[in-house]
Coordinates of C-alpha atoms in Angstrom, one line a residue:
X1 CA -140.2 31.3 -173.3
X2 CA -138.3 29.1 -175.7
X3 CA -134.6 29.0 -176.4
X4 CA -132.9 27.5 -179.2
X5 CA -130.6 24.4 -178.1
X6 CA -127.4 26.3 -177.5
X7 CA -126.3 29.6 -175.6
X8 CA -123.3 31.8 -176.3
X9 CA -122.6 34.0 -173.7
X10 CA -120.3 37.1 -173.8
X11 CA -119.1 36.0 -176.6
X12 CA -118.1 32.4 -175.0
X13 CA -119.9 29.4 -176.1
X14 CA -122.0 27.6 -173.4
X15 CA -121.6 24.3 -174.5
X16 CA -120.7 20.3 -173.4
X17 CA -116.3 20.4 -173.6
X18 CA -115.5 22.8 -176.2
X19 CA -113.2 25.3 -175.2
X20 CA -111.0 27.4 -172.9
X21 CA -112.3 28.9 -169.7
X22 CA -113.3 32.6 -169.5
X23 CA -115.5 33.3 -167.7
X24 CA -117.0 31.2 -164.7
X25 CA -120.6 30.2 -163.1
X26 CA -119.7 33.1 -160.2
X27 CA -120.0 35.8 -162.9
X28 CA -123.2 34.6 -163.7
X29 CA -124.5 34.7 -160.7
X30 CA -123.3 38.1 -159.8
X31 CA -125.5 38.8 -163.1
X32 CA -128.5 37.4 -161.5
X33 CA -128.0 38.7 -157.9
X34 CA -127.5 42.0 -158.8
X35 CA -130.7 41.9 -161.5
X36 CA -132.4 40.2 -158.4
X37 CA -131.0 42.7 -155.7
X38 CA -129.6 40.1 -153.8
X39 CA -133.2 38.8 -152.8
X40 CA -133.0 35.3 -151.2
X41 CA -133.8 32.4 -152.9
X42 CA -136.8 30.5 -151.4
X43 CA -135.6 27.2 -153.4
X44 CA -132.3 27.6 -151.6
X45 CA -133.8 27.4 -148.0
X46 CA -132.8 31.6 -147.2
X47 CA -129.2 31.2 -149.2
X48 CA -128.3 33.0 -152.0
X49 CA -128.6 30.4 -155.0
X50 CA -125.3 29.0 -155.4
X51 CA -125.7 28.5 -160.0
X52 CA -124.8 24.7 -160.9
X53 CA -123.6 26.1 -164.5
X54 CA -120.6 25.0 -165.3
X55 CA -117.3 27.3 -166.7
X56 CA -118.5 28.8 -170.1
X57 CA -116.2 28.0 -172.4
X58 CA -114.3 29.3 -175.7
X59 CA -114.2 33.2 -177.1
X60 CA -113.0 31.6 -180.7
X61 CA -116.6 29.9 -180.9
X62 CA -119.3 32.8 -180.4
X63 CA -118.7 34.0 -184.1
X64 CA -120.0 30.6 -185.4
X65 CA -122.5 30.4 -183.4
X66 CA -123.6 34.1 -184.7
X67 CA -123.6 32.9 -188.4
X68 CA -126.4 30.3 -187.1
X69 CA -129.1 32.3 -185.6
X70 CA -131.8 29.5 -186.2
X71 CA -130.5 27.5 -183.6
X72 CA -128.1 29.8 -181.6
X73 CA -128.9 32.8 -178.6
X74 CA -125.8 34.9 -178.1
X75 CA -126.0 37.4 -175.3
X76 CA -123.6 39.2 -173.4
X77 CA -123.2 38.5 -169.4
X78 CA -122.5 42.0 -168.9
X79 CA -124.1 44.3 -171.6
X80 CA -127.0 42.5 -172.8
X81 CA -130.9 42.4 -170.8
X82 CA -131.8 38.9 -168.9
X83 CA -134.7 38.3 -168.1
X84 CA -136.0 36.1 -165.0
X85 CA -136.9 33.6 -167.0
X86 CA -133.6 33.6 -168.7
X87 CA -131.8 33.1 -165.9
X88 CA -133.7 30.4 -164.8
X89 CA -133.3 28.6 -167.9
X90 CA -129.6 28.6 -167.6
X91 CA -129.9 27.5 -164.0
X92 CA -131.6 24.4 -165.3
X93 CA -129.7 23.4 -168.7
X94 CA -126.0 23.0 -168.0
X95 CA -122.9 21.6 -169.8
X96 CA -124.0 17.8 -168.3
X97 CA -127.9 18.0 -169.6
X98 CA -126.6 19.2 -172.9
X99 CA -124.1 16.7 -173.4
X100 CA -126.8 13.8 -172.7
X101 CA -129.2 15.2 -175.4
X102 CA -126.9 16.3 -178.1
X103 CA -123.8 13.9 -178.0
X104 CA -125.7 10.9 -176.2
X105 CA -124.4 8.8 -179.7
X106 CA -121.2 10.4 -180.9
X107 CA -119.0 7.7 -182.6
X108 CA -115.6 7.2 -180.6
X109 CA -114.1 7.7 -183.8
X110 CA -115.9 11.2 -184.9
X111 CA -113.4 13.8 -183.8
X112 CA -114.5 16.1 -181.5
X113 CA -112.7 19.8 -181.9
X114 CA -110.8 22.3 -179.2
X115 CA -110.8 26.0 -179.6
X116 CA -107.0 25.3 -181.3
X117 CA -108.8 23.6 -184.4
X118 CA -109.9 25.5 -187.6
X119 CA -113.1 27.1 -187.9
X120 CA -114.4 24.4 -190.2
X121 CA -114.0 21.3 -187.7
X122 CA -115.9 23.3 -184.9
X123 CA -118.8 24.9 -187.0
X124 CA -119.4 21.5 -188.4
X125 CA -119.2 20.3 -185.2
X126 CA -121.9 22.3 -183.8
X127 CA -124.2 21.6 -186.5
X128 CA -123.9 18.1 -186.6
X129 CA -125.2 18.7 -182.5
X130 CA -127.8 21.2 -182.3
X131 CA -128.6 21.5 -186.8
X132 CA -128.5 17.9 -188.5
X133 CA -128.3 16.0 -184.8
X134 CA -126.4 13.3 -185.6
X135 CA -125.8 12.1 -182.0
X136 CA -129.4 12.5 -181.0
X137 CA -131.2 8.8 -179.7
X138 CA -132.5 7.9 -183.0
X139 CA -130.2 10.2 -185.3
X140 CA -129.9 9.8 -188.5
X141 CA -127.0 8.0 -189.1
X142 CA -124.2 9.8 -191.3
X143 CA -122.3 8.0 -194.2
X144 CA -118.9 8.3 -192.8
X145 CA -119.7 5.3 -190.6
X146 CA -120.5 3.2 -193.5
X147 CA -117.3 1.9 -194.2
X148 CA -117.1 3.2 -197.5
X149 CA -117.1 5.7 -199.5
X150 CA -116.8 7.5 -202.7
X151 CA -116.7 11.0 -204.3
X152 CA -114.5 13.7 -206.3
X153 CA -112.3 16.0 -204.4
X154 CA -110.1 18.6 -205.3
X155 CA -106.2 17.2 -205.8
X156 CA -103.0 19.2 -205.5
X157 CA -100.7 18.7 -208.9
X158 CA -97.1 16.9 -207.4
X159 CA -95.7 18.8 -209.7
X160 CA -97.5 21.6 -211.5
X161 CA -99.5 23.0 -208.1
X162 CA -102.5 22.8 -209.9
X163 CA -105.6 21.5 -208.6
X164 CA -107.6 18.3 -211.0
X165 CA -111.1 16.5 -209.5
X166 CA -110.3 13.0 -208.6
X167 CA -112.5 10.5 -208.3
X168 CA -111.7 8.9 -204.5
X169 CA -112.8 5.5 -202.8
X170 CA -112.5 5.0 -199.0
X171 CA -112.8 1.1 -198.7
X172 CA -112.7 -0.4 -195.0
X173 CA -112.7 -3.4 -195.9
X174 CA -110.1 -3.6 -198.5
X175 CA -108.2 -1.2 -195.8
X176 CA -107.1 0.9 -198.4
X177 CA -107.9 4.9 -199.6
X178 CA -107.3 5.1 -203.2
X179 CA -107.7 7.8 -206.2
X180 CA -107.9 7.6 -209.5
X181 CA -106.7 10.5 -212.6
X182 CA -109.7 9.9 -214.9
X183 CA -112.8 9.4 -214.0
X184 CA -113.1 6.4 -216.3
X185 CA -110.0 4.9 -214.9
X186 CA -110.0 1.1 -214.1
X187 CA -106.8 1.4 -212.0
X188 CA -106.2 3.7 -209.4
X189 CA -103.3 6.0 -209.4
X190 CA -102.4 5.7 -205.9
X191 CA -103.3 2.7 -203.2
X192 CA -103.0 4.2 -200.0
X193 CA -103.1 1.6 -197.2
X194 CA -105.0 3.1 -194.0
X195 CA -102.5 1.7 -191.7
X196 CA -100.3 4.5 -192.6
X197 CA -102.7 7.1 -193.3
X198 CA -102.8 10.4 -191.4
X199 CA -105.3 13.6 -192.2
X200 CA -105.2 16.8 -190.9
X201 CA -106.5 19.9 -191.4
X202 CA -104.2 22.7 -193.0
X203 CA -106.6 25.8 -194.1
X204 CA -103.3 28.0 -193.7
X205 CA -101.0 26.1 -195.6
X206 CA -103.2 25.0 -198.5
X207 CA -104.8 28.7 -198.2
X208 CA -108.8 27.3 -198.6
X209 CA -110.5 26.6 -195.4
X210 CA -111.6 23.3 -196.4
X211 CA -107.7 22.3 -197.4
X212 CA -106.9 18.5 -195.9
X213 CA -103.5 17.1 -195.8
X214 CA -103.0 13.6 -196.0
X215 CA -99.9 11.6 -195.6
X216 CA -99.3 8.1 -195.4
X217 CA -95.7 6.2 -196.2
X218 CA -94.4 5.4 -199.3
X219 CA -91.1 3.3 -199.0
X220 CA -91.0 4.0 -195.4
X221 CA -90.8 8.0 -196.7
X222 CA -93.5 10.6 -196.1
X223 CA -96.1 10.8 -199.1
X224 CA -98.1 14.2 -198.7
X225 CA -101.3 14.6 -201.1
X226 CA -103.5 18.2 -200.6
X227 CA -107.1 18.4 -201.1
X228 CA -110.4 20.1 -200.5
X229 CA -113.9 20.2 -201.0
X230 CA -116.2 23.0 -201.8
X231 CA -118.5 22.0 -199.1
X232 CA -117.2 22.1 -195.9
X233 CA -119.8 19.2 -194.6
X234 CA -118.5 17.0 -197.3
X235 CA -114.7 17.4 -196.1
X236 CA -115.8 17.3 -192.7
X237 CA -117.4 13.6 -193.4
X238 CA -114.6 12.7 -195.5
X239 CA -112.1 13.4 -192.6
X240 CA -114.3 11.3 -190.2
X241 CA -114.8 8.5 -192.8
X242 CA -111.0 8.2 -193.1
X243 CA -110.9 8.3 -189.1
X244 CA -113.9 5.6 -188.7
X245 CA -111.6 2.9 -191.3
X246 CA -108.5 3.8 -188.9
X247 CA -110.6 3.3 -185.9
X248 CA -112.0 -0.3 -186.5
X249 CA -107.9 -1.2 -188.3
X250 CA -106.5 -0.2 -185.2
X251 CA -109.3 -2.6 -183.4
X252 CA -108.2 -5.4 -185.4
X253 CA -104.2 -4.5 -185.3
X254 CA -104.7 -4.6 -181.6
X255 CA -107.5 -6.7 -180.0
X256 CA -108.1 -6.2 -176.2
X257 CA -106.9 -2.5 -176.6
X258 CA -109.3 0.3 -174.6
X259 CA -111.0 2.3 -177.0
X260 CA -109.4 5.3 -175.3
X261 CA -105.8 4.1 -176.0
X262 CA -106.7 3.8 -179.2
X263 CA -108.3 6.8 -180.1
X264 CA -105.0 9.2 -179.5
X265 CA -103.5 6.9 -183.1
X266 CA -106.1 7.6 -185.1
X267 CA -105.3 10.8 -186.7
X268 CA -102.8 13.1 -185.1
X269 CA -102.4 17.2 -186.0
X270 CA -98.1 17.6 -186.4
X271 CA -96.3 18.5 -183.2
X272 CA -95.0 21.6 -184.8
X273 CA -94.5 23.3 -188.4
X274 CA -92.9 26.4 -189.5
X275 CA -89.9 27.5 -191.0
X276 CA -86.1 27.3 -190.0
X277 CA -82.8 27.5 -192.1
X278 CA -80.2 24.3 -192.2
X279 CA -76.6 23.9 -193.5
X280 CA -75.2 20.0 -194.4
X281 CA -73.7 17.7 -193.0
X282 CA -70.0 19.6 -193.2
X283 CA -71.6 22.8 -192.0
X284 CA -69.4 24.4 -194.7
X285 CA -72.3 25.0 -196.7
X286 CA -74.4 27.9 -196.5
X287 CA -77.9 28.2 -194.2
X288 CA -81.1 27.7 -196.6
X289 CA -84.4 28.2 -195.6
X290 CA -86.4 24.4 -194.9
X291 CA -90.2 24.5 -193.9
X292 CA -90.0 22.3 -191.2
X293 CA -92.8 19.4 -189.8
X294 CA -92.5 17.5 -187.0
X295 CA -94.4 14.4 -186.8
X296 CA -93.9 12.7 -183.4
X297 CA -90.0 11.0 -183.8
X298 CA -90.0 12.2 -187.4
X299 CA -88.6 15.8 -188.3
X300 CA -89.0 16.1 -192.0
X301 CA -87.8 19.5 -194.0
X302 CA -89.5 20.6 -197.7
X303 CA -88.2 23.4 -199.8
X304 CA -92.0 24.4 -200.1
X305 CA -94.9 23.5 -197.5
X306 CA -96.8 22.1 -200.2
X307 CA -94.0 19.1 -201.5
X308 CA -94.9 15.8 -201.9
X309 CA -91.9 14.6 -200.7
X310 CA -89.6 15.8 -197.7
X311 CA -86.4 16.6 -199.0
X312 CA -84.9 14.8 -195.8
X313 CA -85.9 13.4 -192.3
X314 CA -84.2 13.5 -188.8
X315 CA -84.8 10.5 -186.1
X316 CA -85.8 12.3 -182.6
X317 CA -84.9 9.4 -180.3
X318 CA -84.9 9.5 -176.6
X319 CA -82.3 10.3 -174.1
X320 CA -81.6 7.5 -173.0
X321 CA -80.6 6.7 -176.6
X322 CA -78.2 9.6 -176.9
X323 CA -80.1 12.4 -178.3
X324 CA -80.5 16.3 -177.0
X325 CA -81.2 19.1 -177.8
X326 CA -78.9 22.6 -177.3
X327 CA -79.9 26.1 -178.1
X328 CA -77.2 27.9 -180.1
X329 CA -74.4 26.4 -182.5
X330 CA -70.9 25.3 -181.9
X331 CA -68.3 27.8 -181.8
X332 CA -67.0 29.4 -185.3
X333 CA -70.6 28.2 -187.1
X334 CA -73.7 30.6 -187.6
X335 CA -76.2 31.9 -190.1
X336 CA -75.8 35.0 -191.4
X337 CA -79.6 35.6 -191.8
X338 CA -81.5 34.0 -189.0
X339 CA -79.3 34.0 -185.2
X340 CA -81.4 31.9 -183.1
X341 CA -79.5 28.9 -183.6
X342 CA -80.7 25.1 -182.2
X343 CA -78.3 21.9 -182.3
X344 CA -79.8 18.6 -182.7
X345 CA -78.2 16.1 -181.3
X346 CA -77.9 12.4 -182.2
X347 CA -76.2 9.5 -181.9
X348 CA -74.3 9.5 -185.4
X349 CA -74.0 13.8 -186.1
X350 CA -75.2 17.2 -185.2
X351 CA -78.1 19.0 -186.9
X352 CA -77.8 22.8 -186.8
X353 CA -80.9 24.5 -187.5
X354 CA -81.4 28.4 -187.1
X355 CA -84.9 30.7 -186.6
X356 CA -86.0 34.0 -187.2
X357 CA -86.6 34.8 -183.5
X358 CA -86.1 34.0 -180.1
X359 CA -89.7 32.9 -179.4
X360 CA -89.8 30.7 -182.5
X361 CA -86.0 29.1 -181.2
X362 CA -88.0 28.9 -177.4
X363 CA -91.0 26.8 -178.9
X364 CA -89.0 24.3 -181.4
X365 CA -86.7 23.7 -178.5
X366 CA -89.9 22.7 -176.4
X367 CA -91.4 20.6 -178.8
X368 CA -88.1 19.1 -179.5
X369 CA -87.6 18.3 -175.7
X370 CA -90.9 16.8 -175.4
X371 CA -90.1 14.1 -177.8
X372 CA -86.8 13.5 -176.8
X373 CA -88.0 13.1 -172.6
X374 CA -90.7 10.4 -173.9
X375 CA -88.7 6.8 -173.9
X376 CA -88.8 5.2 -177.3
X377 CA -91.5 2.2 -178.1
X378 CA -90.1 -0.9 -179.2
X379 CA -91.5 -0.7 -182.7
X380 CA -89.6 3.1 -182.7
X381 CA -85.9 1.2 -182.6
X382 CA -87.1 -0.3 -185.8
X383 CA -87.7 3.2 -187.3
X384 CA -84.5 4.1 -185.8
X385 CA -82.4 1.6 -187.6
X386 CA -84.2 2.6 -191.0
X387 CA -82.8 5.7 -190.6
X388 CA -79.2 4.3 -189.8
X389 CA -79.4 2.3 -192.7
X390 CA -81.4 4.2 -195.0
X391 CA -79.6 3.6 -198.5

């Protein structure tokens, strides 16, 4: 019997890394000793087999691999028929022989997606494995490791919300991403230099599940640009082009490096987003609702999610440096819509932020915390005094 390169189990993917643990290789082998009526295995010298399947990982993943039936078997461990020869088969193909065959080539550049990513990053993940095999000995080799590259994508308006095709050019070795407004443009409209780009994925906050934010600094501020692709493949290569050019700057910006300390500053997803109400600097002014992004030592705040700009930034130093963080607000001062309050605190004022709910006030704390516990890099003072100084 033949089975297609992939098996989703229970609704779990059985797969290399993907995703979290639910159910382990002991469940599967109660499946087979029970369809097997506890008879001993001859190959296991009188034992009961003992299965060398790893944990089968990720319940987010099974859907996918549903909507690709030519290449994906999805049973259930419990409710669905195995046969002998089944079994067999998945006590011969594990996590280790699939990883050989179907990633023996990835690119340490191409991301490679957790059950927390959106739904595009992991199906196209999967089909660049078992579909188009890219990483296959002898794949064919995919144009985002070219070095360049150049198409229309979908552009969020600054200013009217509106979304325009722009002609883009990823250029590695100019080290730059830059768009143009008409197609028959000589000069760009924006020169985006990759050694401050950032893309991440934002299907929720653009509201299309091929939506990309990227961001890259503009007079040492925040620059945010929105856009998407029809074609989720075409995103999807777009992303890793952008990562690829990062990648091989981040070789040359630091030579000797380990590719593995590297990889981490290639692109990074936001430490946290969401909504919280501020008051000034006074705190005589009233609380107004800020969507809120944290971005490692930067917390920026935007009237809307979708602004170019960030309407202001906070430092997050370390605590060493004088900063903490407090749940509540000073005595006499508090929001009169949102109670959870949080007090940032830094070496020149007090930020008082408040949130909808406890569990929301429980998380930004956290995140907050995280950042603050982390001692501060010596190119971070220099960010530091930007912000002291920021005219």
């Amino acid at each position: 019997m033949s089975f297609p390169p992939c098996i989703v189990l229970a609704h779990t993917f059985f797969g290399p890394r993907e995703f979290e643990t639910f159910f382990s290789a002991q469940r599967l082998d109660d499946v087979y000793r029970s369809r097997k009526q506890q008879k001993k295995s001859k190959s296991a010298g009188g034992q009961t087999r003992k299965w060398k399947v790893r944990r089968l990982r990720g319940s987010s993943c099974s859907g996918l691999h549903r909507n690709i039936a030519q290449m994906s078997k999805v049973k259930s461990l419990l409710l669905d028929p195995w046969t002998s020869s089944q079994l067999e088969f998945m006590d011969s193909v594990g996590n280790d022989a699939a990883k050989t065959k179907y990633e023996h080539t990835v690119p340490a550049f191409y991301y490679q997606p957790t059950y927390k990513d959106c739904a595009l990053l992991r199906e196209q993940w999967i089909r660049a494995k078992y579909e188009r095999k890219e990483f296959m000995p002898g794949g064919k080799q995919e144009p985002y490791s070219a070095g360049y590259r150049e198409g229309f994508l979908w552009k969020r308006g600054r200013d009217n919300g509106q979304y325009l095709s722009r002609k883009f050019i990823l250029s590695e070795s100019e080290g730059v991403l830059k768009y143009f407004n008409k197609q028959d443009a000589r000069e760009p409209k924006a020169v985006i230099n990759i050694s401050t780009v950032n893309a991440t994925f934002q299907p929720a906050k653009i509201g299309t599940a091929h939506g990309l934010q990227v961001t890259y600094l503009k007079d040492n501020s925040n620059r945010n640009i929105f856009v998407y692709h029809e074609d989720g493949k075409e995103m999807v290569d777009w992303f890793n082009a952008i990562r690829a050019a990062r990648f091989h700057y981040l070789q040359v910006a630091f030579p000797g490096a380990p590719t593995p300390e590297l990889l981490p500053k290639i692109t990074r997803n936001y430490t946290k987003e969401g909504y919280m109400e501020k008051t000034g600097p006074k705190y005589t002014e009233g609380f107004k609702k800020r969507w809120f992004t944290m971005d490692d030592r930067r917390l920026m705040y935007f009237k809307d999610p979708l602004d170019a700009y960030a309407r202001g930034q906070v430092f997050i130093g370390s605590k060493e440096n004088s900063y903490g963080v407090l749940p509540g607000l000073p005595s006499g001062i508090q929001s009169y819509h949102w109670q959870f309050g949080i007090t940032i605190v830094t070496p020149d004022r007090k930020f008082l932020l408040a949130c909808e709910n406890g569990q929301d006030q429980t998380d930004w704390i956290a995140a907050l915390q995280t950042v603050i516990n982390r001692p501060m890099l010596p190119q971070e003072y220099a960010v530091e005094a930007y912000f002291k100084h920021k005219p």
